[in-house]
Amino acid sequence: MPPENPSDPPAIRLRELEKVYAGGRRALDRISLDVPRGSMFGLLGPNGAGKSTLINILAGLVTKTSGTAEVWGFDIDRHPRNAKASLGVVPQELLFDAFFTPYETLELQAGLYGVPRAKRRTMELLRAVHLEAHAHAYARTLSGGMKRRLLIAKAMVHSPPVLILDEPTAGVDIELRQMLWAWVRELHGQGMTIVLTTHYLEEAEELCERIAIVNHGRIVANAPTRELLGLAREKRVDVTLEADTPSLPAIAGVSRVERLAERLFAIHYDKRRLSAGALLGQLSAAGLAIVDVTTREADLEDVFLDLTRRSAA
Ligand code: ADP
């Protein structure tokens, strides 16, 4: 991996990137975005937000309508081969030819990318994804987890500095998800720039240092994960009362109240209008005796809902 230099171009650089599909659907509405070198970057958005379109443009599978896109400093129009060579994409679907072995799958892919035999790293990659023992087994005999790891290896045959993982853990069980996360961390630790699309907010929160949220083809947030979590407007406090109470008095700034049990209420409030202290004070003033209080930190889901609702308005 080349040394980082502040004047190096970002791993991915998009300017005013626009895609209007035949039929008029505007999937990307002039997106500008930098993915820093060496980062672990999350691209989040609801279905139909434009994430696949963005990835497919970078991978050379969809032609953009206007704007520019660069991978590792290479413009996809002016230097398409270099741009392609700098990027590995791990697709969502587990598509393999069932009659090829992992070894053959990687050799074939290396051939497609024009990697000369002497420079191929087939066994090294199989070792790296812990598939060495299965190098010569038919792909159809591999477990789901092994297949996903083979897809990652396949995206890396040409040693790209940037790897995009499209929904890497969609539909996989928790154990396998943890394994894949450890995996992605390992790759990142080796210096790869990793872009992760996911609709599991927990996954982005856990793995990504920086997150961009896409909605309706626009970037509605782009910030370090920690900062993004601070953007949530809504907070929640759970209050246990001393006596059974059917409902709570109306309080300005409270957006929603859920009754979780006879005496337990989850109170959602707008943190710009109300503090937890003021909220509890008002409950006491209304004659309600409080026996227990827990507050919950906002998570990415709160931020995501806040931001996507706001940008839809
Ligand atoms: P995401 O990956 O975030 O779910 P997509 O990039 O797949 O979003 O889709 C963005 C928008 O573009 C959606 O409204 C989708 O219906 C539309 N779209 C995607 N692919 C095509 C296509 N080949 N032709 C026309 N519209 C498309």
XYZ file of C-alpha atoms and ligand atoms in Angstrom:
340
model
C 0.000 0.000 0.000
C 1.515 3.403 -0.920
C 2.155 5.802 1.980
C -0.656 8.225 2.768
C -0.021 11.737 1.648
C -2.450 14.577 2.339
C -2.149 15.736 -1.252
C -3.130 12.312 -2.599
C -6.578 12.342 -4.149
C -9.328 10.652 -2.145
C -10.041 6.961 -2.739
C -13.322 7.910 -4.386
C -14.266 11.378 -5.537
C -17.669 12.239 -6.962
C -18.663 15.645 -8.262
C -22.201 16.508 -9.289
C -22.732 12.908 -10.263
C -26.098 12.487 -11.905
C -27.979 9.503 -13.260
C -31.312 9.713 -14.988
C -32.464 6.314 -16.238
C -34.256 5.907 -19.555
C -37.845 6.598 -18.601
C -36.877 9.614 -16.538
C -36.161 8.170 -13.079
C -33.488 10.370 -11.451
C -31.535 7.873 -9.357
C -28.634 10.213 -8.498
C -29.300 13.905 -8.153
C -25.878 15.545 -8.571
C -24.040 13.834 -5.756
C -20.673 15.147 -4.560
C -18.736 12.974 -2.158
C -15.180 12.148 -1.092
C -14.255 8.819 0.436
C -10.924 9.375 2.212
C -8.038 6.989 1.548
C -7.710 4.250 4.108
C -11.150 4.858 5.569
C -13.922 2.484 6.444
C -16.854 4.283 4.940
C -20.544 3.481 5.228
C -23.038 4.272 2.515
C -26.515 4.067 3.971
C -29.888 4.637 2.500
C -33.330 3.129 2.196
C -34.223 0.936 -0.773
C -34.292 2.908 -3.986
C -32.023 5.663 -2.597
C -29.480 5.222 -5.406
C -26.711 3.183 -3.751
C -26.539 0.453 -6.391
C -26.616 3.012 -9.152
C -23.636 4.769 -7.586
C -21.666 1.537 -7.208
C -22.546 0.380 -10.702
C -21.323 3.650 -12.200
C -17.984 3.243 -10.399
C -17.754 -0.382 -11.525
C -18.422 0.631 -15.127
C -21.742 -1.232 -15.319
C -24.015 1.819 -15.584
C -23.235 4.959 -17.576
C -23.695 8.236 -15.747
C -25.736 11.068 -17.178
C -23.402 13.859 -16.069
C -20.845 14.839 -13.459
C -17.511 13.180 -12.700
C -16.334 10.160 -10.751
C -12.774 9.199 -9.844
C -11.374 6.086 -8.218
C -7.910 6.442 -6.650
C -7.451 9.634 -8.666
C -8.438 8.058 -12.005
C -11.367 9.589 -13.827
C -13.736 6.832 -14.963
C -14.128 8.484 -18.407
C -10.543 9.472 -19.088
C -8.760 6.547 -17.414
C -11.362 3.790 -17.285
C -8.827 0.951 -17.121
C -6.915 2.447 -14.224
C -10.146 3.336 -12.442
C -11.372 -0.244 -12.853
C -8.062 -1.702 -11.743
C -8.264 0.368 -8.543
C -11.625 -0.986 -7.492
C -12.949 -4.320 -6.309
C -16.683 -4.777 -5.864
C -18.136 -7.562 -3.778
C -21.681 -7.993 -5.060
C -24.699 -8.968 -3.025
C -25.721 -12.070 -4.869
C -23.888 -15.324 -4.383
C -23.439 -16.039 -8.079
C -20.957 -18.753 -8.974
C -20.496 -21.385 -11.529
C -21.196 -24.437 -9.389
C -18.698 -26.557 -11.288
C -15.664 -24.378 -10.712
C -13.546 -24.749 -7.631
C -12.507 -21.688 -5.605
C -9.037 -22.012 -7.129
C -10.423 -22.007 -10.668
C -12.846 -19.183 -9.884
C -9.986 -16.911 -8.803
C -7.732 -17.919 -11.680
C -10.502 -17.146 -14.143
C -11.196 -13.771 -12.580
C -7.468 -12.924 -12.616
C -7.470 -13.802 -16.313
C -10.406 -11.453 -16.912
C -8.481 -8.645 -15.233
C -5.367 -9.444 -17.248
C -3.263 -10.309 -14.203
C -0.228 -12.195 -15.589
C 0.275 -15.718 -14.251
C 3.479 -14.810 -12.457
C 1.659 -12.075 -10.528
C -1.389 -14.079 -9.492
C -1.927 -14.600 -5.803
C -4.539 -17.307 -5.966
C -3.336 -19.471 -3.067
C -2.376 -16.442 -0.997
C -5.902 -15.051 -1.381
C -7.493 -18.378 -0.567
C -5.368 -18.560 2.553
C -6.357 -15.023 3.456
C -10.058 -15.873 3.289
C -9.491 -19.188 5.091
C -10.508 -21.281 2.096
C -7.186 -22.937 1.482
C -8.496 -26.334 2.508
C -11.370 -25.957 0.041
C -9.289 -24.685 -2.864
C -10.214 -27.640 -5.028
C -13.751 -28.352 -3.864
C -16.667 -27.526 -6.151
C -18.199 -24.157 -5.345
C -21.610 -25.770 -4.871
C -20.290 -27.713 -1.867
C -19.262 -24.532 -0.024
C -21.321 -23.116 2.841
C -22.918 -19.681 2.542
C -20.138 -18.126 4.608
C -17.448 -19.704 2.464
C -19.146 -18.465 -0.677
C -19.190 -14.943 0.650
C -15.518 -15.149 1.505
C -14.816 -16.459 -1.967
C -16.639 -13.429 -3.404
C -14.386 -11.153 -1.374
C -11.285 -12.956 -2.641
C -12.655 -12.723 -6.173
C -12.990 -8.953 -5.857
C -9.349 -8.781 -4.761
C -7.553 -10.782 -7.483
C -6.232 -7.600 -9.079
C -5.117 -6.147 -5.712
C -7.314 -3.027 -5.796
C -6.703 -0.412 -3.086
C -10.461 0.211 -2.772
C -13.038 -2.426 -1.986
C -16.786 -1.898 -2.099
C -18.910 -4.385 -0.213
C -22.536 -4.248 -1.247
C -24.741 -5.433 1.624
C -22.137 -7.978 2.747
C -24.264 -9.514 5.462
C -27.746 -9.360 3.947
C -29.542 -12.547 4.904
C -26.700 -14.114 6.894
C -27.050 -15.307 10.482
C -25.581 -13.463 13.444
C -22.608 -15.749 13.895
C -21.553 -15.439 10.289
C -22.153 -11.707 10.399
C -19.710 -11.403 13.303
C -17.169 -13.430 11.355
C -17.539 -11.268 8.274
C -17.188 -8.138 10.375
C -13.948 -9.431 11.843
C -12.871 -10.088 8.312
C -13.660 -6.661 7.011
C -11.807 -5.162 9.969
C -8.788 -7.258 9.131
C -8.761 -6.044 5.531
C -9.129 -2.482 6.690
C -6.294 -3.022 9.160
C -4.109 -3.976 6.212
C -4.684 -0.527 4.743
C -7.532 -1.108 2.312
C -10.122 1.570 1.805
C -13.475 -0.057 2.374
C -16.894 1.192 1.394
C -19.781 -0.695 2.861
C -23.378 -0.368 1.797
C -25.811 -1.740 4.275
C -29.284 -1.242 5.545
C -28.316 -2.711 8.895
C -27.659 0.466 10.804
C -26.035 -1.475 13.582
C -23.489 -2.770 11.088
C -22.540 0.707 9.928
C -22.396 1.969 13.492
C -20.165 -0.909 14.491
C -17.754 -0.852 11.549
C -17.665 2.533 9.857
C -15.668 5.576 10.892
C -17.617 7.794 8.594
C -21.078 7.494 7.149
C -22.905 9.108 4.279
C -26.664 8.774 4.138
C -28.304 8.800 0.720
C -31.970 9.469 0.216
C -33.791 10.078 -3.067
C -30.471 10.287 -4.908
C -29.034 12.958 -2.625
C -26.507 12.940 0.210
C -28.446 14.040 3.282
C -25.599 13.530 5.769
C -21.883 12.865 5.571
C -19.986 12.902 8.846
C -17.892 10.873 11.263
C -20.135 8.205 12.816
C -19.764 9.693 16.285
C -20.852 13.117 15.076
C -23.751 11.676 13.177
C -25.059 10.017 16.322
C -25.122 13.439 17.956
C -27.450 14.696 15.226
C -30.445 12.755 16.427
C -33.078 15.201 17.493
C -35.210 12.772 19.371
C -34.211 11.298 22.711
C -35.976 8.802 24.883
C -36.404 8.367 28.578
C -38.134 5.389 30.185
C -40.013 6.230 33.363
C -41.471 3.837 35.923
C -44.237 5.346 38.062
C -45.212 4.382 41.571
C -48.897 3.861 40.793
C -50.834 2.518 37.816
C -51.481 5.393 35.449
C -53.442 5.024 32.229
C -51.875 7.995 30.474
C -49.455 10.866 30.997
C -50.297 14.575 30.927
C -49.466 16.433 27.694
C -46.038 18.078 27.854
C -44.685 20.464 25.212
C -41.702 18.942 23.412
C -42.808 15.346 23.906
C -43.265 13.770 20.501
C -44.503 10.313 21.443
C -45.337 8.233 24.499
C -45.427 4.425 24.514
C -46.938 2.558 27.409
C -44.647 -0.448 27.817
C -46.311 -1.796 30.983
C -48.890 -0.584 33.503
C -46.418 1.724 35.194
C -43.687 1.934 32.579
C -43.671 4.567 29.850
C -41.171 5.274 27.069
C -41.225 9.015 26.467
C -39.728 10.345 23.229
C -38.906 14.030 23.236
C -37.254 16.655 21.094
C -33.940 17.432 22.758
C -33.930 20.959 21.354
C -37.145 21.789 23.174
C -36.890 19.818 26.373
C -34.324 18.312 28.722
C -34.762 15.056 30.618
C -34.661 17.050 33.877
C -37.422 19.430 32.808
C -39.487 16.517 31.570
C -39.236 14.661 34.878
C -39.938 17.902 36.757
C -43.179 18.318 34.851
C -44.265 14.768 35.602
C -43.642 15.320 39.322
C -45.464 18.647 39.198
C -48.453 16.770 37.746
C -48.489 14.640 40.893
C -46.869 11.515 39.475
C -44.344 9.767 41.738
C -41.396 8.381 39.777
C -39.610 5.281 41.052
C -37.166 4.627 38.232
C -35.722 6.388 35.193
C -33.483 5.143 32.372
C -32.288 7.194 29.453
C -31.205 5.755 26.173
C -28.525 7.185 23.903
C -29.612 7.874 20.358
C -28.491 5.275 17.873
C -28.004 5.476 14.175
C -31.564 4.400 13.576
C -32.850 7.566 15.271
C -30.552 9.711 13.154
C -31.443 7.861 10.013
C -35.185 8.238 10.597
C -34.771 11.896 11.543
C -32.734 12.707 8.462
C -34.670 10.693 5.916
C -37.966 12.105 7.245
C -36.573 15.630 7.137
C -35.235 15.257 3.585
C -38.541 13.785 2.428
C -40.458 16.789 3.783
P -30.644 1.357 -3.965
O -29.485 0.540 -4.402
O -30.285 2.417 -2.978
O -31.794 0.519 -3.508
P -30.984 1.916 -6.801
O -29.746 2.579 -7.261
O -31.159 0.468 -7.095
O -31.182 2.183 -5.229
O -32.259 2.663 -7.402
C -32.403 4.079 -7.401
C -33.644 4.439 -8.226
O -33.401 4.170 -9.607
C -34.869 3.660 -7.853
O -35.994 4.513 -7.965
C -34.929 2.558 -8.885
O -36.245 2.146 -9.116
C -34.352 3.252 -10.107
N -33.645 2.307 -10.984
C -32.635 1.481 -10.657
N -32.199 0.779 -11.706
C -32.944 1.185 -12.756
C -32.990 0.841 -14.161
N -32.153 -0.052 -14.684
N -33.910 1.474 -14.928
C -34.743 2.388 -14.416
N -34.765 2.764 -13.122
C -33.873 2.169 -12.297
